[in-house]
Amino acid sequence: MEYNRQQEYDFISRTREILDQYESFQINVEKKFSDTLLINCMLGLLIFPRQIWHDKLPEEISCEEKWGIKESHISFIKSSEYKSVKNITIHLRNSVSHYRFLILSENGILDRVQFIDKENQRETFKAEIPLSNLRKFVLQLSKE
């Protein structure tokens, strides 16, 4: 199988399929790393097709029902911006690109990711998003 001429669309489609397939695999719970796969897929979706999706991202305010990310997950966004899908996606991309994210756990179970974006050493974005919500966001982003 090969990528077509618009390889970014194939990449996005295949990434989504990988996430869907992995959930159906029968793997010992101690060896099933869904959270790691989710982060890897998110990295690819945020970074690889950036040139294609950047201007096409929705300006709508992120909501939990559709996007998985509630406004309350975002504790800080620079004052000139609002919590739109476009702004959140750009900040998440910057955060992961510059390795300013931390996977957090509760009682030894990975359950959320903290993202920080900075510009000239000043914080421009901070969010803490549960993995289940992040999964919903990544899947919705792949549809857009």
PDB file of C-alpha atoms in Angstrom:
ATOM      1  CA  MET A   1       0.000   0.000   0.000  1.00  0.00           C
ATOM      2  CA  GLU A   2       1.277   3.471  -0.773  1.00  0.00           C
ATOM      3  CA  TYR A   3       0.332   7.046  -0.082  1.00  0.00           C
ATOM      4  CA  ASN A   4      -1.438   8.948  -2.818  1.00  0.00           C
ATOM      5  CA  ARG A   5      -0.437  12.398  -4.063  1.00  0.00           C
ATOM      6  CA  GLN A   6      -2.234  14.048  -1.158  1.00  0.00           C
ATOM      7  CA  GLN A   7      -0.346  12.020   1.410  1.00  0.00           C
ATOM      8  CA  GLU A   8      -1.369  14.209   4.355  1.00  0.00           C
ATOM      9  CA  TYR A   9      -4.990  13.068   3.918  1.00  0.00           C
ATOM     10  CA  ASP A  10      -3.954   9.414   3.770  1.00  0.00           C
ATOM     11  CA  PHE A  11      -1.812   9.949   6.854  1.00  0.00           C
ATOM     12  CA  ILE A  12      -4.711  11.464   8.781  1.00  0.00           C
ATOM     13  CA  SER A  13      -7.124   8.739   7.677  1.00  0.00           C
ATOM     14  CA  ARG A  14      -4.696   5.945   8.547  1.00  0.00           C
ATOM     15  CA  THR A  15      -3.885   7.490  11.909  1.00  0.00           C
ATOM     16  CA  ARG A  16      -7.566   7.538  12.788  1.00  0.00           C
ATOM     17  CA  GLU A  17      -7.920   3.940  11.654  1.00  0.00           C
ATOM     18  CA  ILE A  18      -4.951   2.909  13.814  1.00  0.00           C
ATOM     19  CA  LEU A  19      -6.638   4.423  16.878  1.00  0.00           C
ATOM     20  CA  ASP A  20      -9.920   2.667  16.087  1.00  0.00           C
ATOM     21  CA  GLN A  21      -8.263  -0.693  15.375  1.00  0.00           C
ATOM     22  CA  TYR A  22      -6.125  -0.689  18.498  1.00  0.00           C
ATOM     23  CA  GLU A  23      -9.153  -0.501  20.777  1.00  0.00           C
ATOM     24  CA  SER A  24     -10.444  -3.780  19.343  1.00  0.00           C
ATOM     25  CA  PHE A  25      -7.170  -5.692  19.785  1.00  0.00           C
ATOM     26  CA  GLN A  26      -7.180  -8.365  22.463  1.00  0.00           C
ATOM     27  CA  ILE A  27      -4.072  -7.416  24.432  1.00  0.00           C
ATOM     28  CA  ASN A  28      -3.251  -8.051  28.083  1.00  0.00           C
ATOM     29  CA  VAL A  29      -4.226  -4.885  29.972  1.00  0.00           C
ATOM     30  CA  GLU A  30      -0.667  -4.542  31.349  1.00  0.00           C
ATOM     31  CA  LYS A  31       0.680  -4.512  27.793  1.00  0.00           C
ATOM     32  CA  LYS A  32      -1.998  -2.368  26.166  1.00  0.00           C
ATOM     33  CA  PHE A  33      -0.616   1.131  25.882  1.00  0.00           C
ATOM     34  CA  SER A  34      -3.608   3.022  24.467  1.00  0.00           C
ATOM     35  CA  ASP A  35      -2.477   6.246  26.107  1.00  0.00           C
ATOM     36  CA  THR A  36       0.969   6.059  24.477  1.00  0.00           C
ATOM     37  CA  LEU A  37      -0.572   5.310  21.089  1.00  0.00           C
ATOM     38  CA  LEU A  38      -2.967   8.247  21.528  1.00  0.00           C
ATOM     39  CA  ILE A  39      -0.091  10.652  22.283  1.00  0.00           C
ATOM     40  CA  ASN A  40       1.915   9.351  19.305  1.00  0.00           C
ATOM     41  CA  CYS A  41      -1.057   9.723  16.970  1.00  0.00           C
ATOM     42  CA  MET A  42      -1.798  13.183  18.338  1.00  0.00           C
ATOM     43  CA  LEU A  43       1.800  14.222  17.685  1.00  0.00           C
ATOM     44  CA  GLY A  44       1.523  13.081  14.107  1.00  0.00           C
ATOM     45  CA  LEU A  45      -1.842  14.743  13.539  1.00  0.00           C
ATOM     46  CA  LEU A  46      -0.744  18.054  15.046  1.00  0.00           C
ATOM     47  CA  ILE A  47       2.633  18.282  13.353  1.00  0.00           C
ATOM     48  CA  PHE A  48       2.629  16.409  10.046  1.00  0.00           C
ATOM     49  CA  PRO A  49      -0.332  18.010   8.212  1.00  0.00           C
ATOM     50  CA  ARG A  50       0.107  21.496   9.753  1.00  0.00           C
ATOM     51  CA  GLN A  51       0.538  23.294   6.429  1.00  0.00           C
ATOM     52  CA  ILE A  52      -2.706  21.835   5.158  1.00  0.00           C
ATOM     53  CA  TRP A  53      -5.048  22.298   8.127  1.00  0.00           C
ATOM     54  CA  HIS A  54      -3.794  25.475   9.783  1.00  0.00           C
ATOM     55  CA  ASP A  55      -6.018  27.887   7.857  1.00  0.00           C
ATOM     56  CA  LYS A  56      -8.932  25.443   7.687  1.00  0.00           C
ATOM     57  CA  LEU A  57      -9.384  24.894  11.409  1.00  0.00           C
ATOM     58  CA  PRO A  58     -12.740  25.967  12.836  1.00  0.00           C
ATOM     59  CA  GLU A  59     -12.978  29.237  14.724  1.00  0.00           C
ATOM     60  CA  GLU A  60     -15.773  27.820  16.890  1.00  0.00           C
ATOM     61  CA  ILE A  61     -15.342  27.701  20.648  1.00  0.00           C
ATOM     62  CA  SER A  62     -14.285  24.238  21.745  1.00  0.00           C
ATOM     63  CA  CYS A  63     -17.000  22.318  23.552  1.00  0.00           C
ATOM     64  CA  GLU A  64     -16.873  18.976  25.289  1.00  0.00           C
ATOM     65  CA  GLU A  65     -19.782  17.478  23.351  1.00  0.00           C
ATOM     66  CA  LYS A  66     -18.149  17.861  19.940  1.00  0.00           C
ATOM     67  CA  TRP A  67     -14.431  18.346  20.626  1.00  0.00           C
ATOM     68  CA  GLY A  68     -13.868  16.754  24.036  1.00  0.00           C
ATOM     69  CA  ILE A  69     -12.142  19.833  25.417  1.00  0.00           C
ATOM     70  CA  LYS A  70     -14.076  21.965  27.878  1.00  0.00           C
ATOM     71  CA  GLU A  71     -13.222  25.602  28.421  1.00  0.00           C
ATOM     72  CA  SER A  72     -12.379  24.672  32.027  1.00  0.00           C
ATOM     73  CA  HIS A  73      -9.603  22.325  30.821  1.00  0.00           C
ATOM     74  CA  ILE A  74      -7.758  25.436  29.676  1.00  0.00           C
ATOM     75  CA  SER A  75      -6.489  27.394  32.650  1.00  0.00           C
ATOM     76  CA  PHE A  76      -4.740  30.067  30.600  1.00  0.00           C
ATOM     77  CA  ILE A  77      -4.753  31.414  27.068  1.00  0.00           C
ATOM     78  CA  LYS A  78      -3.179  34.728  26.118  1.00  0.00           C
ATOM     79  CA  SER A  79      -5.532  37.670  26.434  1.00  0.00           C
ATOM     80  CA  SER A  80      -5.761  38.411  22.704  1.00  0.00           C
ATOM     81  CA  GLU A  81      -7.183  34.940  22.002  1.00  0.00           C
ATOM     82  CA  TYR A  82     -10.295  32.994  22.823  1.00  0.00           C
ATOM     83  CA  LYS A  83     -10.690  29.252  23.346  1.00  0.00           C
ATOM     84  CA  SER A  84     -11.463  28.363  19.741  1.00  0.00           C
ATOM     85  CA  VAL A  85     -10.624  25.014  18.195  1.00  0.00           C
ATOM     86  CA  LYS A  86      -8.112  26.770  15.944  1.00  0.00           C
ATOM     87  CA  ASN A  87      -6.293  28.522  18.800  1.00  0.00           C
ATOM     88  CA  ILE A  88      -6.303  25.432  21.021  1.00  0.00           C
ATOM     89  CA  THR A  89      -4.953  23.250  18.213  1.00  0.00           C
ATOM     90  CA  ILE A  90      -2.151  25.693  17.438  1.00  0.00           C
ATOM     91  CA  HIS A  91      -1.160  25.870  21.117  1.00  0.00           C
ATOM     92  CA  LEU A  92      -1.291  22.080  21.480  1.00  0.00           C
ATOM     93  CA  ARG A  93       0.891  21.748  18.390  1.00  0.00           C
ATOM     94  CA  ASN A  94       3.423  24.221  19.781  1.00  0.00           C
ATOM     95  CA  SER A  95       3.387  22.507  23.146  1.00  0.00           C
ATOM     96  CA  VAL A  96       4.127  19.047  21.782  1.00  0.00           C
ATOM     97  CA  SER A  97       6.590  20.324  19.172  1.00  0.00           C
ATOM     98  CA  HIS A  98       8.717  21.947  21.868  1.00  0.00           C
ATOM     99  CA  TYR A  99       8.181  19.102  24.337  1.00  0.00           C
ATOM    100  CA  ARG A 100       6.270  21.224  26.807  1.00  0.00           C
ATOM    101  CA  PHE A 101       3.773  18.606  27.852  1.00  0.00           C
ATOM    102  CA  LEU A 102       3.599  16.247  30.765  1.00  0.00           C
ATOM    103  CA  ILE A 103       1.573  13.051  31.075  1.00  0.00           C
ATOM    104  CA  LEU A 104       0.064  12.995  34.571  1.00  0.00           C
ATOM    105  CA  SER A 105      -1.279  10.118  36.611  1.00  0.00           C
ATOM    106  CA  GLU A 106      -3.653   9.493  39.457  1.00  0.00           C
ATOM    107  CA  ASN A 107      -2.818   6.530  41.705  1.00  0.00           C
ATOM    108  CA  GLY A 108      -0.305   5.248  39.149  1.00  0.00           C
ATOM    109  CA  ILE A 109      -2.786   5.348  36.252  1.00  0.00           C
ATOM    110  CA  LEU A 110      -2.076   7.767  33.402  1.00  0.00           C
ATOM    111  CA  ASP A 111      -5.161   9.901  33.095  1.00  0.00           C
ATOM    112  CA  ARG A 112      -4.421  13.400  31.751  1.00  0.00           C
ATOM    113  CA  VAL A 113      -1.920  15.547  29.887  1.00  0.00           C
ATOM    114  CA  GLN A 114      -0.726  19.012  30.835  1.00  0.00           C
ATOM    115  CA  PHE A 115       0.199  21.268  27.915  1.00  0.00           C
ATOM    116  CA  ILE A 116       2.124  24.536  28.097  1.00  0.00           C
ATOM    117  CA  ASP A 117       2.893  26.884  25.225  1.00  0.00           C
ATOM    118  CA  LYS A 118       5.324  29.780  25.497  1.00  0.00           C
ATOM    119  CA  GLU A 119       6.409  32.702  23.378  1.00  0.00           C
ATOM    120  CA  ASN A 120       9.638  34.478  24.310  1.00  0.00           C
ATOM    121  CA  GLN A 121       9.678  32.633  27.651  1.00  0.00           C
ATOM    122  CA  ARG A 122       6.183  33.929  28.502  1.00  0.00           C
ATOM    123  CA  GLU A 123       3.382  31.452  28.939  1.00  0.00           C
ATOM    124  CA  THR A 124       0.682  31.819  26.290  1.00  0.00           C
ATOM    125  CA  PHE A 125      -1.349  28.705  26.996  1.00  0.00           C
ATOM    126  CA  LYS A 126      -1.828  26.133  29.718  1.00  0.00           C
ATOM    127  CA  ALA A 127      -4.261  23.235  29.737  1.00  0.00           C
ATOM    128  CA  GLU A 128      -4.810  19.974  31.547  1.00  0.00           C
ATOM    129  CA  ILE A 129      -6.866  17.565  29.482  1.00  0.00           C
ATOM    130  CA  PRO A 130      -8.037  14.087  30.551  1.00  0.00           C
ATOM    131  CA  LEU A 131      -6.907  11.348  28.153  1.00  0.00           C
ATOM    132  CA  SER A 132     -10.490  10.365  27.318  1.00  0.00           C
ATOM    133  CA  ASN A 133     -11.262  13.960  26.332  1.00  0.00           C
ATOM    134  CA  LEU A 134      -8.003  14.217  24.408  1.00  0.00           C
ATOM    135  CA  ARG A 135      -8.916  11.078  22.472  1.00  0.00           C
ATOM    136  CA  LYS A 136     -12.234  12.640  21.473  1.00  0.00           C
ATOM    137  CA  PHE A 137     -10.417  15.798  20.372  1.00  0.00           C
ATOM    138  CA  VAL A 138      -7.855  13.858  18.305  1.00  0.00           C
ATOM    139  CA  LEU A 139     -10.585  11.842  16.574  1.00  0.00           C
ATOM    140  CA  GLN A 140     -12.655  14.935  15.832  1.00  0.00           C
ATOM    141  CA  LEU A 141      -9.566  16.764  14.559  1.00  0.00           C
ATOM    142  CA  SER A 142      -8.888  13.887  12.174  1.00  0.00           C
ATOM    143  CA  LYS A 143     -12.410  14.299  10.759  1.00  0.00           C
ATOM    144  CA  GLU A 144     -11.942  17.994  10.091  1.00  0.00           C
TER     145      GLU A 144
END
